[in-house]
Amino acid sequence: MTQPGQNQENIKTRCCIVGGGPAGMMLGFLLARSGVEVVVLEKHRDFLRDFRGDTIHPSTLELLAELGLLDDFLKLPHQELRAVQATIEGQEIPIADFAHLPTQCKFIAFMPQWDFLNFLAYNAKKFPTFHLHVETKAVDLIEENGEIVGVRATTPTGELTIQADLVVGTDGRNSIIREKAGLSVQDFGVPIDVLWMRIPKDPALGEMSLGYFKSGQFMVLIDRQDYYQCGYLIPKGQFETIKQRGITSLQESIRGLAPFVGDFVKELTSWDQISLLTVKIDRLWQWYRPGLLCIGDAAHAMSPAGGVGVNMAIQDAVATANQLTASLQKGPVSIKELDRIQRRRLWPVRIIQTGQIFVHKRLINASGNQNTVVPPYIVWLFRHVPLVRRFPAYLIGVGPRPEHIHTKAK
Ligand SMILES: Cc1cc2nc3c(=O)[nH]c(=O)nc-3n(C[C@H](O)[C@H](O)[C@H](O)COP(=O)(O)OP(=O)(O)OC[C@H]3O[C@@H](n4cnc5c(N)ncnc54)[C@H](O)[C@@H]3O)c2cc1C
């Protein structure tokens, strides 16, 4: 209910997208580019949060090239990762080499995700049919005769009601849209959570590995030039226990995995510098209802393993725009079209999630002091047969069933 002194605003649009992450912003951009009236709701004031994953994959860069945006995008500060190396029990092992990918850019671009989202927003706002509402939190769906016809949201000044021919839930792994729609979720269970923190960096250090495995522990270090963004895996639900052991114990574990961080790790002095990120892998049995579709993490939450969730979210957005633009230019979309999107994206998502579950079970044992066992012949193959490194490179860099832009700019 609107409180006295608060506003009640109603708007009408073709498509209301809930969530301004990679899936929502890409879909909003593509629909607006083809002249579809689109409203994107984002609950935060800006995109400036650092828990989202910073990887822009070769297949996403290919899409930007198809859209004529690649040159501008690559002018933004970024780093180019052309090969992935991991340090397992002190041994450096090359995992993936992007040199042979069938894409223009044979690298992963590391860029803070807020820069990527700001870039999409900047370009989307050039189209008059694009409307981004920040600080606008979707709280409920509007339903009429079993069909979703809109969204109720709260803003700093009151309530906003958006009537739409289609609502798309792109509100991530804790999606309120899928919950309110009553879509049932298959949860695959993940044994880990992630501690996310910044560690200052010695500017003299050159290129280091991305992943570090040792004695059942695992950590990712993303080089952001003047600091490392560190993702340190812990057994699920164990943050309080780790806190009780004290911050010095965490500092020692990090230094044990990556000795080169040296005394910089001592700059982690308070638990306030460390965020707990809960990791999930799940998938909706059905991604849609009449008038509603979920894509990205809202349809299938991805773990950080392989760093591919952003790419999958973008691919979903492109498949959705390809399928629905022509209908949305005129009016509502049919349930058959929504089903086609799920059928198209389901198997690529299944392959990647199955791989992530395998990685969690076999490689990442965050539960104790066991060594991370990788059979010696696997290590030998990755070191000595470059061809072997092409498979993970394709899976990470491009992924199964890469999408292409089939919609036209209006
Ligand atoms: C710890 C961790 C690290 C990761 N690292 C990587 C990585 O390096 N590379 C990679 O590719 N993937 C990574 N992932 C996975 C990746 O973050 C997700 O798969 C990806 O962000 C999904 O994009 P999305 O657009 O579907 O959802 P999100 O990125 O989650 O975006 C959802 C958006 O919706 C907004 N929102 C939520 N609720 C509402 C609401 N009620 N109203 C309005 N707005 C709302 C949120 O503020 C957010 O902006 C990581 C995941 C985790 C957990």
Tab-separated table of C-alpha atoms in Angstrom, residues 13-406:
chain	number	residue	atom	x	y	z
A	13	THR	CA	5.515	-0.956	-21.900
A	14	ARG	CA	6.013	-3.921	-24.200
A	15	CYS	CA	8.687	-5.646	-22.146
A	16	CYS	CA	9.625	-5.148	-18.507
A	17	ILE	CA	13.004	-6.619	-17.595
A	18	VAL	CA	13.656	-7.084	-13.869
A	19	GLY	CA	17.382	-6.911	-13.064
A	20	GLY	CA	20.152	-4.854	-14.662
A	21	GLY	CA	22.867	-7.519	-14.689
A	22	PRO	CA	24.517	-8.896	-17.854
A	23	ALA	CA	21.359	-10.756	-19.004
A	24	GLY	CA	18.988	-7.832	-18.360
A	25	MET	CA	21.170	-5.084	-19.783
A	26	MET	CA	22.040	-7.062	-22.926
A	27	LEU	CA	18.391	-7.971	-23.559
A	28	GLY	CA	17.294	-4.373	-22.892
A	29	PHE	CA	19.915	-3.074	-25.305
A	30	LEU	CA	18.962	-5.544	-28.068
A	31	LEU	CA	15.211	-4.972	-27.819
A	32	ALA	CA	15.570	-1.184	-27.748
A	33	ARG	CA	17.970	-1.375	-30.718
A	34	SER	CA	15.129	-3.002	-32.688
A	35	GLY	CA	12.608	-0.381	-31.618
A	36	VAL	CA	10.829	-2.361	-28.863
A	37	GLU	CA	9.635	-0.299	-25.868
A	38	VAL	CA	11.526	-1.735	-22.926
A	39	VAL	CA	11.802	-0.876	-19.238
A	40	VAL	CA	14.701	-2.288	-17.184
A	41	LEU	CA	14.366	-2.217	-13.391
A	42	GLU	CA	17.530	-2.317	-11.264
A	43	LYS	CA	17.264	-2.282	-7.496
A	44	HIS	CA	20.671	-0.674	-6.936
A	45	ARG	CA	21.522	2.937	-7.693
A	46	ASP	CA	24.452	1.985	-9.961
A	47	PHE	CA	26.379	-1.026	-11.219
A	48	LEU	CA	29.230	-0.463	-8.777
A	49	ARG	CA	29.407	-3.756	-6.901
A	50	ASP	CA	32.423	-6.005	-7.002
A	51	PHE	CA	30.982	-9.469	-6.487
A	52	ARG	CA	29.834	-10.143	-10.018
A	53	GLY	CA	32.649	-11.680	-12.027
A	54	ASP	CA	34.844	-9.687	-14.344
A	55	THR	CA	35.203	-11.928	-17.346
A	56	ILE	CA	34.055	-10.934	-20.814
A	57	HIS	CA	34.519	-14.015	-22.950
A	58	PRO	CA	35.601	-14.285	-26.603
A	59	SER	CA	32.019	-15.228	-27.589
A	60	THR	CA	30.647	-12.090	-25.880
A	61	LEU	CA	33.356	-10.014	-27.585
A	62	GLU	CA	32.244	-11.599	-30.880
A	63	LEU	CA	28.681	-10.413	-30.210
A	64	LEU	CA	29.986	-6.899	-29.527
A	65	ALA	CA	31.802	-7.089	-32.879
A	66	GLU	CA	28.571	-8.156	-34.612
A	67	LEU	CA	26.886	-5.128	-33.000
A	68	GLY	CA	29.675	-2.792	-34.165
A	69	LEU	CA	30.635	-2.006	-30.540
A	70	LEU	CA	33.867	-3.948	-30.162
A	71	ASP	CA	36.341	-1.166	-30.971
A	72	ASP	CA	34.727	1.216	-28.465
A	73	PHE	CA	34.530	-1.529	-25.870
A	74	LEU	CA	38.210	-2.405	-26.151
A	75	LYS	CA	39.106	1.257	-25.556
A	76	LEU	CA	37.928	0.804	-21.938
A	77	PRO	CA	40.673	-0.242	-19.507
A	78	HIS	CA	40.924	-4.026	-19.477
A	79	GLN	CA	43.416	-6.870	-19.348
A	80	GLU	CA	43.628	-9.647	-21.933
A	81	LEU	CA	43.988	-13.213	-20.743
A	82	ARG	CA	45.175	-15.360	-23.650
A	83	ALA	CA	45.806	-18.563	-21.720
A	84	VAL	CA	44.745	-19.933	-18.348
A	85	GLN	CA	47.238	-21.459	-15.977
A	86	ALA	CA	46.607	-23.036	-12.577
A	87	THR	CA	49.033	-23.795	-9.776
A	88	ILE	CA	48.155	-27.209	-8.327
A	89	GLU	CA	50.168	-28.365	-5.289
A	90	GLY	CA	52.911	-25.962	-6.380
A	91	GLN	CA	53.043	-27.202	-10.000
A	92	GLU	CA	52.146	-24.711	-12.733
A	93	ILE	CA	49.828	-26.347	-15.253
A	94	PRO	CA	48.589	-24.720	-18.473
A	95	ILE	CA	44.848	-25.384	-18.668
A	96	ALA	CA	43.491	-23.491	-21.662
A	97	ASP	CA	44.951	-21.688	-24.647
A	98	PHE	CA	42.602	-19.357	-26.536
A	99	ALA	CA	44.900	-18.857	-29.554
A	100	HIS	CA	42.891	-21.197	-31.801
A	101	LEU	CA	39.354	-20.060	-31.033
A	102	PRO	CA	37.191	-19.309	-34.085
A	103	THR	CA	36.575	-15.760	-32.828
A	104	GLN	CA	38.053	-12.343	-33.606
A	105	CYS	CA	39.335	-11.893	-30.063
A	106	LYS	CA	41.406	-14.795	-28.845
A	107	PHE	CA	41.375	-13.695	-25.232
A	108	ILE	CA	39.139	-13.180	-22.216
A	109	ALA	CA	38.848	-9.485	-21.414
A	110	PHE	CA	39.068	-8.825	-17.688
A	111	MET	CA	37.117	-5.702	-16.906
A	112	PRO	CA	35.240	-4.729	-13.758
A	113	GLN	CA	31.655	-5.713	-14.498
A	114	TRP	CA	30.361	-2.234	-13.649
A	115	ASP	CA	32.349	-0.882	-16.624
A	116	PHE	CA	30.770	-3.483	-18.917
A	117	LEU	CA	27.254	-2.746	-17.650
A	118	ASN	CA	27.798	1.019	-17.846
A	119	PHE	CA	28.969	0.515	-21.432
A	120	LEU	CA	25.783	-1.399	-22.315
A	121	ALA	CA	23.637	1.204	-20.519
A	122	TYR	CA	25.398	4.091	-22.297
A	123	ASN	CA	24.782	2.504	-25.699
A	124	ALA	CA	21.224	1.411	-24.883
A	125	LYS	CA	20.260	4.942	-23.787
A	126	LYS	CA	20.931	6.129	-27.349
A	127	PHE	CA	17.684	4.377	-28.327
A	128	PRO	CA	14.504	6.295	-27.401
A	129	THR	CA	12.628	3.102	-26.508
A	130	PHE	CA	15.079	2.147	-23.734
A	131	HIS	CA	14.199	3.145	-20.159
A	132	LEU	CA	16.409	2.197	-17.215
A	133	HIS	CA	14.913	2.706	-13.740
A	134	VAL	CA	17.558	2.428	-11.036
A	135	GLU	CA	16.806	2.196	-7.313
A	136	THR	CA	13.649	0.384	-8.383
A	137	LYS	CA	13.061	-2.946	-6.738
A	138	ALA	CA	10.514	-5.397	-8.105
A	139	VAL	CA	8.466	-6.772	-5.227
A	140	ASP	CA	5.607	-8.627	-6.910
A	141	LEU	CA	4.054	-9.736	-10.171
A	142	ILE	CA	0.650	-8.674	-11.428
A	143	GLU	CA	-1.441	-11.574	-12.613
A	144	GLU	CA	-4.756	-11.645	-14.469
A	145	ASN	CA	-6.556	-14.874	-15.359
A	146	GLY	CA	-3.410	-16.969	-14.893
A	147	GLU	CA	-1.292	-14.660	-17.055
A	148	ILE	CA	1.500	-12.331	-15.875
A	149	VAL	CA	0.666	-8.804	-17.027
A	150	GLY	CA	3.089	-6.654	-15.068
A	151	VAL	CA	5.338	-5.934	-12.108
A	152	ARG	CA	4.972	-3.995	-8.879
A	153	ALA	CA	8.093	-2.195	-7.729
A	154	THR	CA	9.191	0.172	-4.995
A	155	THR	CA	11.272	3.300	-5.567
A	156	PRO	CA	12.719	5.884	-3.135
A	157	THR	CA	9.646	8.044	-3.756
A	158	GLY	CA	6.877	5.469	-3.723
A	159	GLU	CA	5.441	2.665	-5.809
A	160	LEU	CA	5.756	1.974	-9.482
A	161	THR	CA	3.452	-0.346	-11.408
A	162	ILE	CA	4.589	-1.501	-14.822
A	163	GLN	CA	2.124	-3.163	-17.160
A	164	ALA	CA	3.867	-5.170	-19.837
A	165	ASP	CA	3.132	-7.689	-22.587
A	166	LEU	CA	6.134	-9.642	-21.322
A	167	VAL	CA	8.002	-9.657	-18.008
A	168	VAL	CA	11.529	-11.069	-18.107
A	169	GLY	CA	13.160	-12.107	-14.834
A	170	THR	CA	16.887	-11.407	-15.033
A	171	ASP	CA	17.209	-10.769	-11.311
A	172	GLY	CA	19.893	-13.315	-10.634
A	173	ARG	CA	20.359	-16.285	-8.370
A	174	ASN	CA	17.980	-15.025	-5.643
A	175	SER	CA	15.300	-14.099	-8.165
A	176	ILE	CA	12.099	-12.762	-6.656
A	177	ILE	CA	10.450	-13.037	-10.058
A	178	ARG	CA	10.803	-16.805	-10.260
A	179	GLU	CA	9.651	-17.120	-6.658
A	180	LYS	CA	6.548	-14.968	-7.144
A	181	ALA	CA	5.770	-16.820	-10.389
A	182	GLY	CA	5.848	-20.102	-8.454
A	183	LEU	CA	8.348	-21.678	-10.867
A	184	SER	CA	9.903	-24.751	-9.295
A	185	VAL	CA	13.640	-25.055	-8.910
A	186	GLN	CA	15.940	-28.043	-9.108
A	187	ASP	CA	18.795	-27.427	-6.640
A	188	PHE	CA	22.044	-29.279	-7.336
A	189	GLY	CA	23.711	-28.395	-4.025
A	190	VAL	CA	27.171	-26.873	-3.911
A	191	PRO	CA	29.668	-27.673	-1.126
A	192	ILE	CA	31.367	-24.269	-1.166
A	193	ASP	CA	30.968	-20.559	-0.566
A	194	VAL	CA	33.439	-17.832	-1.487
A	195	LEU	CA	35.171	-15.170	0.597
A	196	TRP	CA	35.654	-12.138	-1.628
A	197	MET	CA	38.300	-9.550	-0.764
A	198	ARG	CA	40.956	-7.225	-2.160
A	199	ILE	CA	44.630	-7.780	-1.506
A	200	PRO	CA	47.061	-5.032	-2.477
A	201	LYS	CA	49.601	-6.065	-5.097
A	202	ASP	CA	53.311	-5.657	-5.578
A	203	PRO	CA	53.407	-3.549	-8.785
A	204	ALA	CA	56.639	-5.297	-9.841
A	205	LEU	CA	54.925	-8.691	-10.149
A	206	GLY	CA	54.397	-10.067	-13.649
A	207	GLU	CA	51.626	-12.364	-14.890
A	208	MET	CA	50.679	-15.059	-12.361
A	209	SER	CA	48.320	-18.059	-12.362
A	210	LEU	CA	44.591	-17.461	-12.024
A	211	GLY	CA	43.754	-20.451	-9.792
A	212	TYR	CA	45.663	-21.931	-6.853
A	213	PHE	CA	44.932	-25.423	-5.464
A	214	LYS	CA	46.796	-26.826	-2.469
A	215	SER	CA	45.964	-29.265	0.329
A	216	GLY	CA	42.266	-29.208	-0.442
A	217	GLN	CA	42.188	-25.405	-0.586
A	218	PHE	CA	41.414	-23.274	-3.618
A	219	MET	CA	41.714	-19.617	-4.423
A	220	VAL	CA	41.353	-17.395	-7.480
A	221	LEU	CA	43.385	-14.212	-7.851
A	222	ILE	CA	42.121	-11.737	-10.438
A	223	ASP	CA	44.784	-9.188	-11.270
A	224	ARG	CA	43.167	-5.718	-11.232
A	225	GLN	CA	46.475	-3.955	-11.808
A	226	ASP	CA	46.936	-2.260	-8.422
A	227	TYR	CA	45.311	-5.020	-6.353
A	228	TYR	CA	44.204	-8.645	-6.547
A	229	GLN	CA	40.525	-9.462	-6.324
A	230	CYS	CA	40.709	-12.630	-4.303
A	231	GLY	CA	38.074	-15.374	-4.207
A	232	TYR	CA	38.921	-17.839	-1.434
A	233	LEU	CA	36.777	-20.969	-1.252
A	234	ILE	CA	35.437	-22.209	2.067
A	235	PRO	CA	33.183	-25.161	2.908
A	236	LYS	CA	29.549	-24.062	2.783
A	237	GLY	CA	28.281	-22.584	6.030
A	238	GLN	CA	31.756	-22.398	7.640
A	239	PHE	CA	32.332	-18.621	7.653
A	240	GLU	CA	31.646	-18.291	11.396
A	241	THR	CA	34.121	-21.099	12.192
A	242	ILE	CA	36.750	-19.417	10.007
A	243	LYS	CA	36.114	-16.116	11.765
A	244	GLN	CA	36.613	-17.788	15.137
A	245	ARG	CA	40.057	-19.051	14.020
A	246	GLY	CA	41.029	-15.404	13.523
A	247	ILE	CA	42.044	-13.275	10.580
A	248	THR	CA	45.735	-14.191	10.968
A	249	SER	CA	44.859	-17.807	10.213
A	250	LEU	CA	43.117	-16.715	6.981
A	251	GLN	CA	46.117	-14.547	6.054
A	252	GLU	CA	48.400	-17.581	6.520
A	253	SER	CA	46.179	-19.814	4.364
A	254	ILE	CA	46.211	-17.241	1.562
A	255	ARG	CA	49.974	-16.860	1.783
A	256	GLY	CA	50.350	-20.660	1.797
A	257	LEU	CA	48.482	-20.843	-1.516
A	258	ALA	CA	50.196	-17.842	-3.175
A	259	PRO	CA	53.423	-16.992	-1.322
A	260	PHE	CA	54.112	-14.052	-3.652
A	261	VAL	CA	51.330	-11.973	-2.016
A	262	GLY	CA	53.832	-11.579	0.859
A	263	ASP	CA	53.107	-9.088	3.624
A	264	PHE	CA	50.431	-7.384	1.512
A	265	VAL	CA	47.987	-9.960	2.888
A	266	LYS	CA	48.452	-8.405	6.352
A	267	GLU	CA	46.483	-5.439	5.101
A	268	LEU	CA	43.428	-7.637	5.596
A	269	THR	CA	42.858	-6.588	9.184
A	270	SER	CA	39.082	-6.718	9.617
A	271	TRP	CA	36.276	-9.087	8.599
A	272	ASP	CA	34.523	-5.977	7.239
A	273	GLN	CA	37.000	-6.130	4.338
A	274	ILE	CA	35.743	-9.616	3.452
A	275	SER	CA	32.345	-10.440	1.923
A	276	LEU	CA	30.735	-13.847	1.985
A	277	LEU	CA	29.341	-14.859	-1.408
A	278	THR	CA	27.027	-17.839	-1.370
A	279	VAL	CA	27.418	-20.146	-4.338
A	280	LYS	CA	24.528	-22.047	-5.906
A	281	ILE	CA	23.902	-24.233	-8.890
A	282	ASP	CA	20.241	-24.635	-9.663
A	283	ARG	CA	17.847	-24.650	-12.604
A	284	LEU	CA	14.165	-24.030	-13.154
A	285	TRP	CA	12.228	-27.003	-14.469
A	286	GLN	CA	10.228	-24.571	-16.604
A	287	TRP	CA	11.615	-21.121	-17.408
A	288	TYR	CA	8.326	-19.448	-18.357
A	289	ARG	CA	4.626	-18.921	-17.785
A	290	PRO	CA	2.176	-17.023	-19.982
A	291	GLY	CA	3.523	-13.438	-20.035
A	292	LEU	CA	6.750	-14.278	-18.187
A	293	LEU	CA	10.217	-15.660	-18.931
A	294	CYS	CA	13.291	-16.134	-16.726
A	295	ILE	CA	16.814	-16.175	-18.176
A	296	GLY	CA	20.384	-15.955	-16.871
A	297	ASP	CA	20.984	-16.895	-13.250
A	298	ALA	CA	17.265	-16.406	-12.523
A	299	ALA	CA	16.622	-19.489	-14.690
A	300	HIS	CA	19.860	-21.341	-13.897
A	301	ALA	CA	22.203	-20.098	-11.169
A	302	MET	CA	25.822	-20.724	-12.166
A	303	SER	CA	28.755	-21.246	-9.835
A	304	PRO	CA	31.975	-19.281	-10.385
A	305	ALA	CA	33.714	-22.468	-11.657
A	306	GLY	CA	35.129	-21.726	-15.096
A	307	GLY	CA	33.969	-18.111	-14.822
A	308	VAL	CA	31.286	-18.632	-17.467
A	309	GLY	CA	28.051	-17.415	-15.836
A	310	VAL	CA	28.222	-13.939	-17.360
A	311	ASN	CA	28.729	-15.416	-20.798
A	312	MET	CA	25.783	-17.811	-20.385
A	313	ALA	CA	23.575	-14.920	-19.236
A	314	ILE	CA	24.551	-12.896	-22.322
A	315	GLN	CA	23.935	-15.867	-24.630
A	316	ASP	CA	20.455	-16.326	-23.116
A	317	ALA	CA	19.718	-12.646	-23.739
A	318	VAL	CA	20.746	-12.891	-27.393
A	319	ALA	CA	18.672	-16.065	-27.943
A	320	THR	CA	15.687	-14.321	-26.312
A	321	ALA	CA	16.017	-11.214	-28.478
A	322	ASN	CA	16.422	-13.340	-31.629
A	323	GLN	CA	13.278	-15.301	-30.813
A	324	LEU	CA	10.982	-12.563	-29.489
A	325	THR	CA	11.848	-9.250	-31.169
A	326	ALA	CA	9.500	-9.605	-34.144
A	327	SER	CA	6.532	-10.498	-31.890
A	328	LEU	CA	7.341	-7.818	-29.298
A	329	GLN	CA	7.445	-5.169	-32.018
A	330	LYS	CA	3.715	-5.870	-32.443
A	331	GLY	CA	2.401	-7.139	-29.100
A	332	PRO	CA	2.412	-10.132	-26.761
A	333	VAL	CA	4.438	-13.275	-27.356
A	334	SER	CA	3.112	-16.815	-27.460
A	335	ILE	CA	3.894	-19.544	-24.951
A	336	LYS	CA	5.363	-21.570	-27.834
A	337	GLU	CA	7.995	-18.891	-28.420
A	338	LEU	CA	8.928	-18.904	-24.728
A	339	ASP	CA	9.216	-22.673	-24.797
A	340	ARG	CA	11.521	-22.454	-27.846
A	341	ILE	CA	13.903	-20.246	-25.863
A	342	GLN	CA	14.074	-22.733	-23.006
A	343	ARG	CA	14.592	-25.632	-25.416
A	344	ARG	CA	17.353	-23.768	-27.247
A	345	ARG	CA	19.295	-22.737	-24.133
A	346	LEU	CA	18.650	-25.766	-21.929
A	347	TRP	CA	21.315	-28.107	-23.252
A	348	PRO	CA	24.203	-25.597	-23.307
A	349	VAL	CA	23.290	-24.700	-19.711
A	350	ARG	CA	23.062	-28.378	-18.767
A	351	ILE	CA	26.521	-29.107	-20.193
A	352	ILE	CA	28.138	-26.204	-18.330
A	353	GLN	CA	26.352	-26.887	-15.040
A	354	THR	CA	27.283	-30.591	-15.240
A	355	GLY	CA	30.922	-29.517	-15.731
A	356	GLN	CA	30.686	-27.162	-12.751
A	357	ILE	CA	29.219	-29.897	-10.526
A	358	PHE	CA	32.078	-32.198	-11.627
A	359	VAL	CA	34.679	-29.544	-10.776
A	360	HIS	CA	33.140	-28.999	-7.348
A	361	LYS	CA	33.077	-32.707	-6.572
A	362	ARG	CA	36.418	-33.785	-7.996
A	363	LEU	CA	38.834	-30.917	-7.995
A	364	ILE	CA	37.753	-28.527	-5.337
A	365	ASN	CA	37.747	-30.188	-1.955
A	366	ALA	CA	37.305	-27.219	0.301
A	367	SER	CA	36.439	-29.402	3.232
A	368	GLY	CA	39.747	-30.387	4.700
A	369	ASN	CA	43.403	-31.048	4.379
A	370	GLN	CA	43.486	-33.508	1.547
A	371	ASN	CA	45.760	-32.893	-1.388
A	372	THR	CA	44.133	-31.932	-4.654
A	373	VAL	CA	44.797	-35.060	-6.671
A	374	VAL	CA	45.202	-34.642	-10.403
A	375	PRO	CA	46.473	-37.862	-12.040
A	376	PRO	CA	50.057	-37.363	-13.351
A	377	TYR	CA	49.077	-38.405	-16.896
A	378	ILE	CA	46.538	-35.542	-17.002
A	379	VAL	CA	49.240	-33.093	-15.912
A	380	TRP	CA	51.592	-34.527	-18.575
A	381	LEU	CA	48.936	-34.227	-21.287
A	382	PHE	CA	48.125	-30.598	-20.456
A	383	ARG	CA	51.802	-29.711	-20.339
A	384	HIS	CA	53.004	-31.500	-23.459
A	385	VAL	CA	50.042	-31.809	-25.871
A	386	PRO	CA	48.863	-28.298	-26.824
A	387	LEU	CA	45.816	-29.777	-28.583
A	388	VAL	CA	44.441	-30.883	-25.188
A	389	ARG	CA	44.318	-27.263	-24.044
A	390	ARG	CA	41.991	-26.354	-26.913
A	391	PHE	CA	38.971	-28.201	-25.485
A	392	PRO	CA	38.758	-26.286	-22.167
A	393	ALA	CA	39.604	-23.135	-24.118
A	394	TYR	CA	36.542	-23.646	-26.348
A	395	LEU	CA	34.289	-24.583	-23.438
A	396	ILE	CA	35.334	-21.549	-21.390
A	397	GLY	CA	35.884	-19.043	-24.205
A	398	VAL	CA	32.951	-19.823	-26.473
A	399	GLY	CA	30.794	-22.458	-24.788
A	400	PRO	CA	28.292	-24.851	-26.322
A	401	ARG	CA	25.906	-23.357	-28.896
A	402	PRO	CA	27.245	-19.808	-29.207
A	403	GLU	CA	24.526	-17.349	-30.209
A	404	HIS	CA	24.767	-14.681	-32.914
A	405	ILE	CA	22.871	-11.439	-33.416
A	406	HIS	CA	19.981	-11.980	-35.847
